[in-house]
mmCIF file of C-alpha atoms and ligand atoms in Angstrom:
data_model
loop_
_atom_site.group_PDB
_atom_site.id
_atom_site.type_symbol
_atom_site.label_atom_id
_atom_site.label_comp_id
_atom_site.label_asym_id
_atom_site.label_seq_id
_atom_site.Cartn_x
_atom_site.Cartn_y
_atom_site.Cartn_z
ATOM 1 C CA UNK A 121 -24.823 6.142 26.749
ATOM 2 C CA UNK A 122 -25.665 3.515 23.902
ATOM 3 C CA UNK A 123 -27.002 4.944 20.910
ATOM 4 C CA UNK A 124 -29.283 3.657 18.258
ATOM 5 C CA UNK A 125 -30.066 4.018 14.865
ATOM 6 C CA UNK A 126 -31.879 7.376 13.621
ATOM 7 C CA UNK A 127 -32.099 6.291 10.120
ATOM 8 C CA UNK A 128 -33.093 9.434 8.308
ATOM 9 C CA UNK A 129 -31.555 11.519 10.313
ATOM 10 C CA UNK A 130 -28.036 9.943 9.743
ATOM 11 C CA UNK A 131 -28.912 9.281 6.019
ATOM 12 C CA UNK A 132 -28.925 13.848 6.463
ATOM 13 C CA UNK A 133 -25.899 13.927 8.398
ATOM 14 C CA UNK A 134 -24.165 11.762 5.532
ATOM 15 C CA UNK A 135 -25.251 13.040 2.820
ATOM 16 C CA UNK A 136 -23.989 16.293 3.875
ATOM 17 C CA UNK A 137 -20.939 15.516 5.380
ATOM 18 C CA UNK A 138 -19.988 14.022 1.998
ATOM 19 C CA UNK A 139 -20.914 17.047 0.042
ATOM 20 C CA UNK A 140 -23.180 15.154 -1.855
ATOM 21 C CA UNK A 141 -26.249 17.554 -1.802
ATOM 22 C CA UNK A 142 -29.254 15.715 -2.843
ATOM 23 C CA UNK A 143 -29.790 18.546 -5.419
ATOM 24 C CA UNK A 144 -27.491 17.777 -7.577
ATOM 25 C CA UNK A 145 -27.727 15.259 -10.657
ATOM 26 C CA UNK A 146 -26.420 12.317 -9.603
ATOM 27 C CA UNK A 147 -22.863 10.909 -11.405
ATOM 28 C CA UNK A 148 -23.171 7.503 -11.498
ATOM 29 C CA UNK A 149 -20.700 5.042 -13.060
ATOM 30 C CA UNK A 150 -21.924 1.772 -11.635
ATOM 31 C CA UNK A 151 -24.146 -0.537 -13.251
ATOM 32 C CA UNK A 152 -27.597 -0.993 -11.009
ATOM 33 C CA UNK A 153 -26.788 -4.287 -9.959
ATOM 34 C CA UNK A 154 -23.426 -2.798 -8.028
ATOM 35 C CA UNK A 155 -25.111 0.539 -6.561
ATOM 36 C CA UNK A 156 -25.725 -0.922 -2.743
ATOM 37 C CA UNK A 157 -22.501 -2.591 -3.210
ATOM 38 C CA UNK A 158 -20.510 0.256 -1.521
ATOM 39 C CA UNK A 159 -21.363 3.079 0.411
ATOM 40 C CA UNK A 160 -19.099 5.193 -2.190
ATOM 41 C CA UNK A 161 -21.420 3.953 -5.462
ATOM 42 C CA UNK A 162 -24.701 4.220 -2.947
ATOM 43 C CA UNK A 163 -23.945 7.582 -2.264
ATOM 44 C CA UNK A 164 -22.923 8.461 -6.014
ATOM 45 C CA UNK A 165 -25.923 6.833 -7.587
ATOM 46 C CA UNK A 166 -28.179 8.584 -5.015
ATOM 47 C CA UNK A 167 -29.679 5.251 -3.561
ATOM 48 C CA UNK A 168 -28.159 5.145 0.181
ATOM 49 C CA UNK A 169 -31.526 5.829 1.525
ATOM 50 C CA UNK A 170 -32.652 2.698 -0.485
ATOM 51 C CA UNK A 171 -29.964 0.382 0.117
ATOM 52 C CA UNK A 172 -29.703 1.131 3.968
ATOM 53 C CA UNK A 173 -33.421 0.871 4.152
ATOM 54 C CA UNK A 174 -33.550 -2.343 2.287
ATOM 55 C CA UNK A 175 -30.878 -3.696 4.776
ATOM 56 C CA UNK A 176 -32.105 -2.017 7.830
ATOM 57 C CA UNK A 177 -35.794 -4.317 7.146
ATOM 58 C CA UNK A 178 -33.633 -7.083 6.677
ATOM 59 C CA UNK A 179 -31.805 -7.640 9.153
ATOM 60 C CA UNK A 180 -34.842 -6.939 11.800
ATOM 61 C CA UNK A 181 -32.478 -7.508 14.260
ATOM 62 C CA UNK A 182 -32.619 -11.164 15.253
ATOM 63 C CA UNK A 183 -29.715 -11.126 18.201
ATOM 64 C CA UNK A 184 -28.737 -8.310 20.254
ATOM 65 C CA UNK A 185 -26.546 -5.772 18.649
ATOM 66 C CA UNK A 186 -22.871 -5.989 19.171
ATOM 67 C CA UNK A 187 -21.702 -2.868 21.611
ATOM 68 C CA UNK A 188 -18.778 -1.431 20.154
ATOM 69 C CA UNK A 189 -17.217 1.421 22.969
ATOM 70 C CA UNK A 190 -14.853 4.368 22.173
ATOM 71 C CA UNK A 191 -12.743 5.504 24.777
ATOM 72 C CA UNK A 192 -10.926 8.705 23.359
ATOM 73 C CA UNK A 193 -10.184 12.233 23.808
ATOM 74 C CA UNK A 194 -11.418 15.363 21.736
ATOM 75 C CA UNK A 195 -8.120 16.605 19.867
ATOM 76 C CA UNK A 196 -5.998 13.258 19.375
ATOM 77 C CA UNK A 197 -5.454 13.194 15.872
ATOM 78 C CA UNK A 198 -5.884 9.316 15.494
ATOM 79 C CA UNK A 199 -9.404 9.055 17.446
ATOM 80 C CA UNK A 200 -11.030 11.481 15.225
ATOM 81 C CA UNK A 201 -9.493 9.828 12.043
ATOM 82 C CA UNK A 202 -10.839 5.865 13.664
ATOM 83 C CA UNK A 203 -14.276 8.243 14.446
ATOM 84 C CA UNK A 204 -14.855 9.929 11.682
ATOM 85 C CA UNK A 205 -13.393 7.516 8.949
ATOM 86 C CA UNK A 206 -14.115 4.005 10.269
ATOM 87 C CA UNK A 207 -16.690 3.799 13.200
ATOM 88 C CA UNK A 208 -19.332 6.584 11.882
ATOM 89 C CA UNK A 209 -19.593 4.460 8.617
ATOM 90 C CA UNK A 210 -19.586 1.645 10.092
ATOM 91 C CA UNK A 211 -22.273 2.274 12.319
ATOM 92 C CA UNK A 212 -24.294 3.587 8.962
ATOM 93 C CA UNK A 213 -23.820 0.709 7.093
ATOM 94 C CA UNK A 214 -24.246 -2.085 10.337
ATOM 95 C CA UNK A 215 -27.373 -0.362 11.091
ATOM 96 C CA UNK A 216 -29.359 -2.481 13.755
ATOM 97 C CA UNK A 217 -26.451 -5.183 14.799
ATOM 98 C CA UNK A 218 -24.663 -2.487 16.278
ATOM 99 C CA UNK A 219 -24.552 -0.190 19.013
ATOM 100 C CA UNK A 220 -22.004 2.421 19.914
ATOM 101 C CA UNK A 221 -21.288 4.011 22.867
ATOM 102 C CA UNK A 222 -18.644 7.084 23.987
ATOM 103 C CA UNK A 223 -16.467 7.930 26.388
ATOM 104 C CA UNK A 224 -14.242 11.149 25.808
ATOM 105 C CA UNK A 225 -11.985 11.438 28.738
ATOM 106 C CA UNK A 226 -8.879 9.065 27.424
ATOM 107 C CA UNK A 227 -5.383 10.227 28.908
ATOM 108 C CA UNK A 228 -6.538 12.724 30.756
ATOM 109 C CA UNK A 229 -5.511 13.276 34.599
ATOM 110 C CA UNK A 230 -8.713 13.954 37.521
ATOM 111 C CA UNK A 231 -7.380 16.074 40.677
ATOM 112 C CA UNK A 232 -9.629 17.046 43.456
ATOM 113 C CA UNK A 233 -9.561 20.263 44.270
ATOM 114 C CA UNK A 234 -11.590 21.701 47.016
ATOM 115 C CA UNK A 235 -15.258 20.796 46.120
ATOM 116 C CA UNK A 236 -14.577 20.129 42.679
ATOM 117 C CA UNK A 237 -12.959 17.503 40.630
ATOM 118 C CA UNK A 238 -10.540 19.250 37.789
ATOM 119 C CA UNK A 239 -9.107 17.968 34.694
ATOM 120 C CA UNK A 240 -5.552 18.129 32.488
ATOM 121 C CA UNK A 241 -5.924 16.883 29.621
ATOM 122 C CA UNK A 242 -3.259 15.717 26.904
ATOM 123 C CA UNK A 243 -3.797 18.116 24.373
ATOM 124 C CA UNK A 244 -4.573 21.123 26.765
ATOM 125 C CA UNK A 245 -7.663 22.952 28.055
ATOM 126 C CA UNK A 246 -8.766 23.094 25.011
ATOM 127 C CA UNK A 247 -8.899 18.964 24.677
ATOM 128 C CA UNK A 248 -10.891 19.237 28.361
ATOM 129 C CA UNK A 249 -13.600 21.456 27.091
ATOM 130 C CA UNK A 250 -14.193 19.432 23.801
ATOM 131 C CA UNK A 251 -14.910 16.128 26.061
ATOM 132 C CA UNK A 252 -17.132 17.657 28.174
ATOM 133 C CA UNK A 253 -19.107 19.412 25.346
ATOM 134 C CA UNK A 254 -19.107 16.056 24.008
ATOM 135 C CA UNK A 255 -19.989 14.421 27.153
ATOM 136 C CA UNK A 256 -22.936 17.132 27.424
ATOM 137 C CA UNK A 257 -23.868 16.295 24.424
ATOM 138 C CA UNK A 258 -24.807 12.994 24.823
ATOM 139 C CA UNK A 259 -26.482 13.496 27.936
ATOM 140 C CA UNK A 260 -28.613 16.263 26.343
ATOM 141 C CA UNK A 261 -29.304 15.652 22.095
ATOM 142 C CA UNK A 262 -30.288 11.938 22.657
ATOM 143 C CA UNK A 263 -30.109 10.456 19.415
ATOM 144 C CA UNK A 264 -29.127 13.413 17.798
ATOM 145 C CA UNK A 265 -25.612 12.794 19.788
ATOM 146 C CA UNK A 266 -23.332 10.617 17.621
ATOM 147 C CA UNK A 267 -23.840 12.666 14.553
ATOM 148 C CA UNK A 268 -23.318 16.012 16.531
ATOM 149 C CA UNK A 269 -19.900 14.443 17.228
ATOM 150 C CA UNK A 270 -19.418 12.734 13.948
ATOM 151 C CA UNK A 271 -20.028 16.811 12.841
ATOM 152 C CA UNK A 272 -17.227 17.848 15.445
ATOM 153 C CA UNK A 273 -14.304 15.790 14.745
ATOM 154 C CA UNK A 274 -14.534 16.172 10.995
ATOM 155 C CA UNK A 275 -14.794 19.673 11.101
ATOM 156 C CA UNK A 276 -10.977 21.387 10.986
ATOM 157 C CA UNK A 277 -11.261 23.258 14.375
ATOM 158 C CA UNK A 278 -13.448 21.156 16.655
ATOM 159 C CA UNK A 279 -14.395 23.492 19.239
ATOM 160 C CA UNK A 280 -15.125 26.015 17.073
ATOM 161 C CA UNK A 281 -17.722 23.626 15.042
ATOM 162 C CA UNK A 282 -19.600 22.524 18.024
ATOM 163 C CA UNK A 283 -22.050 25.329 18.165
ATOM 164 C CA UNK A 284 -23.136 24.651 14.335
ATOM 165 C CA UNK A 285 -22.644 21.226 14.888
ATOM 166 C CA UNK A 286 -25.273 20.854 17.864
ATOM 167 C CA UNK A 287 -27.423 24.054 15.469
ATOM 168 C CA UNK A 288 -27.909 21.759 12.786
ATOM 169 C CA UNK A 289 -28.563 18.622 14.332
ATOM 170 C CA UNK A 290 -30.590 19.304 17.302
ATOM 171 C CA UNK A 291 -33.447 22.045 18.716
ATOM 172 C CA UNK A 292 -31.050 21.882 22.071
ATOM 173 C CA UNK A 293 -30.032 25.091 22.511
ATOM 174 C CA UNK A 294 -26.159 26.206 22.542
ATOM 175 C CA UNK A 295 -26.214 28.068 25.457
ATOM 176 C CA UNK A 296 -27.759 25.060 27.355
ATOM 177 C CA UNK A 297 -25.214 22.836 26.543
ATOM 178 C CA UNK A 298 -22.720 25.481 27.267
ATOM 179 C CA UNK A 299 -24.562 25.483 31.016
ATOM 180 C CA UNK A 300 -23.883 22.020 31.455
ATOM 181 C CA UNK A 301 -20.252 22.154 30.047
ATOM 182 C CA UNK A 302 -19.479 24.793 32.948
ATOM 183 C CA UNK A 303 -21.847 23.422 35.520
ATOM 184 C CA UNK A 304 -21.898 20.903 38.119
ATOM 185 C CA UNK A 305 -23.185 18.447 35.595
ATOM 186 C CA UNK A 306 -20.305 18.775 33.529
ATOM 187 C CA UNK A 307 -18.105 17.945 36.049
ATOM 188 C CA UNK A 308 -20.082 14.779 37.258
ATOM 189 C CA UNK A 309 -20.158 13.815 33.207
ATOM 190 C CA UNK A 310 -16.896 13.992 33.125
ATOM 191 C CA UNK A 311 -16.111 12.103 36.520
ATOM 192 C CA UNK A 312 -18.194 9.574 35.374
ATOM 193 C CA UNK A 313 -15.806 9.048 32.075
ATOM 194 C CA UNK A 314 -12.744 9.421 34.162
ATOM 195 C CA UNK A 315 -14.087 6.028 36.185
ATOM 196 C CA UNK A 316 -15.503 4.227 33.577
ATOM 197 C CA UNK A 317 -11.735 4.447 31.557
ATOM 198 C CA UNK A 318 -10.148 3.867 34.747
ATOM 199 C CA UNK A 319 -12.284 0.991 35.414
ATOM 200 C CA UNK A 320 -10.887 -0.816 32.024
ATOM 201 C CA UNK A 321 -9.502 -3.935 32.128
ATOM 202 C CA UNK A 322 -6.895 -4.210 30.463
ATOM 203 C CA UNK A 323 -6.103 -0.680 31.769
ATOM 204 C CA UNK A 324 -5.971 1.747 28.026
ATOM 205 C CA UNK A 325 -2.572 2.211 26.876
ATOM 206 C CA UNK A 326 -3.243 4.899 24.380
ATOM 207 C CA UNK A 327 -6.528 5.805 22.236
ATOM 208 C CA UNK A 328 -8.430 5.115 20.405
ATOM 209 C CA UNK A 329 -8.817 2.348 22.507
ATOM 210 C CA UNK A 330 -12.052 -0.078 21.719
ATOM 211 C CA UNK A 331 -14.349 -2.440 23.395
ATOM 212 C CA UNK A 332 -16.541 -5.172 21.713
ATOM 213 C CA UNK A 333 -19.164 -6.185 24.229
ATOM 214 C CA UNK A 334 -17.202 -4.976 26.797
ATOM 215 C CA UNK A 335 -13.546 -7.231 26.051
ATOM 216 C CA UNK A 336 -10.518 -5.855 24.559
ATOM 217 C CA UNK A 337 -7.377 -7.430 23.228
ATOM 218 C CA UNK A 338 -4.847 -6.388 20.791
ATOM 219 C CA UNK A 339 -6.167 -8.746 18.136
ATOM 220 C CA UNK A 340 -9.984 -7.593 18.809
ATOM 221 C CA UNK A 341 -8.086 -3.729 18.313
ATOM 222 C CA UNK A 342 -6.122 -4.615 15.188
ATOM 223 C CA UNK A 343 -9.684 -5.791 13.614
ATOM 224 C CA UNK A 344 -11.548 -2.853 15.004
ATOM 225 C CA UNK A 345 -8.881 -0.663 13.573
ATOM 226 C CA UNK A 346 -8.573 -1.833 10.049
ATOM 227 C CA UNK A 347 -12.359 -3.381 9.594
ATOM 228 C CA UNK A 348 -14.225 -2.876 11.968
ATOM 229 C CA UNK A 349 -17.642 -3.150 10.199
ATOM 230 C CA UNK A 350 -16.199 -7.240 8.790
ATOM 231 C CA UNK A 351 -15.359 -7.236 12.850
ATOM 232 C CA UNK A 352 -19.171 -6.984 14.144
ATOM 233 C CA UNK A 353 -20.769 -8.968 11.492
ATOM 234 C CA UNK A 354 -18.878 -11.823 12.544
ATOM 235 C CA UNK A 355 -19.511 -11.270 16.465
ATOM 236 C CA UNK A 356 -23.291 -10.783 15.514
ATOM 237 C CA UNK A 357 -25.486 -13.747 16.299
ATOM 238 C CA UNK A 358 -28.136 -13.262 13.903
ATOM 239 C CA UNK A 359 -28.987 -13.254 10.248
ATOM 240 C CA UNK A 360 -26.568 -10.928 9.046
ATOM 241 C CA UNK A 361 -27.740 -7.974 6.941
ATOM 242 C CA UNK A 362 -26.621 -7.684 3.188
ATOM 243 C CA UNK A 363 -24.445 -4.955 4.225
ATOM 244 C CA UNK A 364 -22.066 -7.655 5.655
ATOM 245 C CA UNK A 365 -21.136 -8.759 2.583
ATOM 246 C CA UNK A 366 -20.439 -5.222 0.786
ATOM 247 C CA UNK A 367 -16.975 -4.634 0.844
ATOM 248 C CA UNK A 368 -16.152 -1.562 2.895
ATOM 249 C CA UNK A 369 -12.315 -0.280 2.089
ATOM 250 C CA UNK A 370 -9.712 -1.877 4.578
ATOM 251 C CA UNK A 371 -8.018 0.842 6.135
ATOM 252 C CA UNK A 372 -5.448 0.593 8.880
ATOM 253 C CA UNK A 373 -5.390 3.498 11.509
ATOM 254 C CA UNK A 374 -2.757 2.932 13.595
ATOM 255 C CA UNK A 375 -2.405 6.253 14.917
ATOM 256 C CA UNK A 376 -2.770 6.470 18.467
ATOM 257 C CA UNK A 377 -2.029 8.798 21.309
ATOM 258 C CA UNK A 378 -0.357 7.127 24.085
ATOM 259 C CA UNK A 379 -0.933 7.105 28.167
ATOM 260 C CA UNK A 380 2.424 7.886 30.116
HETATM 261 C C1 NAG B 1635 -18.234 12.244 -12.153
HETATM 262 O O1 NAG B 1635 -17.274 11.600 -11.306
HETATM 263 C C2 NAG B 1635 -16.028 11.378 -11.924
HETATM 264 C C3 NAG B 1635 -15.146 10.587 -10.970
HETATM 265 O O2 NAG B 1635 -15.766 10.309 -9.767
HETATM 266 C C4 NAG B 1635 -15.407 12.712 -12.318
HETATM 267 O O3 NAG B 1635 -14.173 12.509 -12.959
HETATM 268 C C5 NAG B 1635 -16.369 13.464 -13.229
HETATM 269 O O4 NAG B 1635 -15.846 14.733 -13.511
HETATM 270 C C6 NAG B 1635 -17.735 13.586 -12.583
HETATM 271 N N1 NAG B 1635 -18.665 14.187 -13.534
HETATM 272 C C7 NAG B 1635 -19.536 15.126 -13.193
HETATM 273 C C8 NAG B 1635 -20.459 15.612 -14.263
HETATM 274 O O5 NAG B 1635 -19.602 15.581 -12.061
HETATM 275 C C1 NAG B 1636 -27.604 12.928 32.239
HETATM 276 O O1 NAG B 1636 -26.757 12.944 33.396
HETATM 277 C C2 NAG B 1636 -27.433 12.803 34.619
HETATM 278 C C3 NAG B 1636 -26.399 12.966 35.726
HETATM 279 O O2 NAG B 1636 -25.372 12.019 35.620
HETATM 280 C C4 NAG B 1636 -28.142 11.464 34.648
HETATM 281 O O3 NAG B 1636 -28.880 11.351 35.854
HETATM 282 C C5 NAG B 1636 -29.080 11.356 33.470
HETATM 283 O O4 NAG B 1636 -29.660 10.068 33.441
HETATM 284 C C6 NAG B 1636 -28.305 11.592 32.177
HETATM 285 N N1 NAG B 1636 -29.225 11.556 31.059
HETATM 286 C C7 NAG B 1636 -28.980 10.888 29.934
HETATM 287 C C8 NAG B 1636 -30.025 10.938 28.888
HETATM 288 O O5 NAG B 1636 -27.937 10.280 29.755
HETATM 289 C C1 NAG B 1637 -37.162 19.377 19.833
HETATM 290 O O1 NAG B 1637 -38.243 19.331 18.922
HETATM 291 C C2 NAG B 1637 -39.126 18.229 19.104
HETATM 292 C C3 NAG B 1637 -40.176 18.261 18.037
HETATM 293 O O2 NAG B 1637 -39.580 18.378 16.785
HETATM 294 C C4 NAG B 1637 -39.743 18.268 20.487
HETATM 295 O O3 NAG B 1637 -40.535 17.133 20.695
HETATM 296 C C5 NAG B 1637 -38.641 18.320 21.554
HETATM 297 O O4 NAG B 1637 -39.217 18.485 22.817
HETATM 298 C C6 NAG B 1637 -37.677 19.454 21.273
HETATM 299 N N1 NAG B 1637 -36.579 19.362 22.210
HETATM 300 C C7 NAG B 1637 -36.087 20.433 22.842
HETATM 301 C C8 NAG B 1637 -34.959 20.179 23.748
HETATM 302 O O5 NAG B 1637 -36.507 21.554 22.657
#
């Protein structure tokens, strides 16, 4: 699934995730005219909302957004790094030029058994059950989804944060996403990842492995990996929003989990 922008809602899921309650006095040590030049001195001079809002109007989305896709499993260490430290933010501060979409499943292995298709996953059964409450997820908290998974992987124990995760961020209840993650239509969520990361082309080597509009390459990875927000304002077609120019940190996560 492809999800947009829930402005305020993601401005929450921020704002908390950074510990920066909106209670507190804010500890600013940038002059005004720098405070929307990072996310770091938005968030420390309190004016995130403002800045994101201010580029969100701007940009009024004049091309189609650029569709950045995931393709990852639950418990690899360097997919929730590239999630939580470089494609979350990114998709704050791009906010209308791009879209993301999902697909835990990554190196794991479909068998049919019986009726039923059933999964092995890299990084055990425990790896297998974080995808598909993922995958339920997304088919369940609309656009509640990305931050409920954002919430996940930057927790310390993934699984164990889900239920507070999907708590906070959604009126779905636990127990119905627990249905689904046991249910047929956890299985058929799941199937449906296992062909849409078999159907790459070039077939994944290892995760995180990303799409932009649909083509990778290693050079289209390399930029995705160390800046990937610089990456989709130059494949977006129209005006670009002032957030283009802010200089997000270039980081370089090369940590992947490879496909045997
Ligand atoms: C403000 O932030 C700076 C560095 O970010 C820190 O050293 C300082 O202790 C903080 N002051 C308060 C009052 O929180
Ligand atoms: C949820 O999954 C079912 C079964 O694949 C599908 O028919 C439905 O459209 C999905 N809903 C959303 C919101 O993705
Ligand atoms: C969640 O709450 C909203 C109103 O805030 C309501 O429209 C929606 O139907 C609720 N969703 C579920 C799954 O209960």
């Amino acid at each position: 699934m492809v999800m947009e922008l829930p402005l305020l809602l993601i401005l929450t899921v921020w704002v908390n995730a950074r510990g920066v309650q909106s209670a507190l006095p804010p500890n600013c040590s940038y002059p005004p005219s720098q405070w929307c030049s990072s996310l770091d001195s938005a968030a420390q001079c309190g004016v995130l909302k403002q800045c994101l809002e201010r580029d969100f109007i701007r940009s009024r989305q004049t091309a189609e957004p650029v569709e950045v896709a995931l393709y990852y499993e639950s418990l690899c260490p360097g997919c929730r790094l590239f999630l939580v430290e470089m494609l979350f933010p990114s998709w704050i501060l791009a906010s209308g030029i791009m879209s993301v979409a999902l697909v835990p499943y990554g190196n794991a292995e479909e068998k049919v058994v019986g009726h039923k298709y059933v999964y092995q996953c890299q990084h055990g059964e425990q790896e297998c059950l974080g995808n598909t409450i993922e995958a339920c997820v997304m088919n369940m908290t609309g656009p509640a989804a990305f931050p409920i998974i954002f919430c996940m992987e930057s927790a310390a124990d993934v699984i164990k944060a889900a239920e507070s995760c999907v708590g906070v961020y959604s009126n779905v209840s636990w127990s119905s996403i627990m249905s689904c993650v046991k249910g047929d239509l956890g299985m058929q969520l799941m199937h449906q990842n296992a062909l849409m990361t078999a159907a790459l082309k070039p077939p994944h080597e290892y995760v995180p492995w990303v799409t932009i509009n649909g083509e990778h390459t290693d050079d289209l990875q390399k930029q995705a990996m160390s800046n990937l927000l610089g990456l989709v304002c130059n494949k977006y077609k129209g005006t670009k929003p002032d957030t283009c120019v802010m200089g997000q940190h270039s980081q370089h996560f090369r940590s992947y989990c490879h496909n045997n």
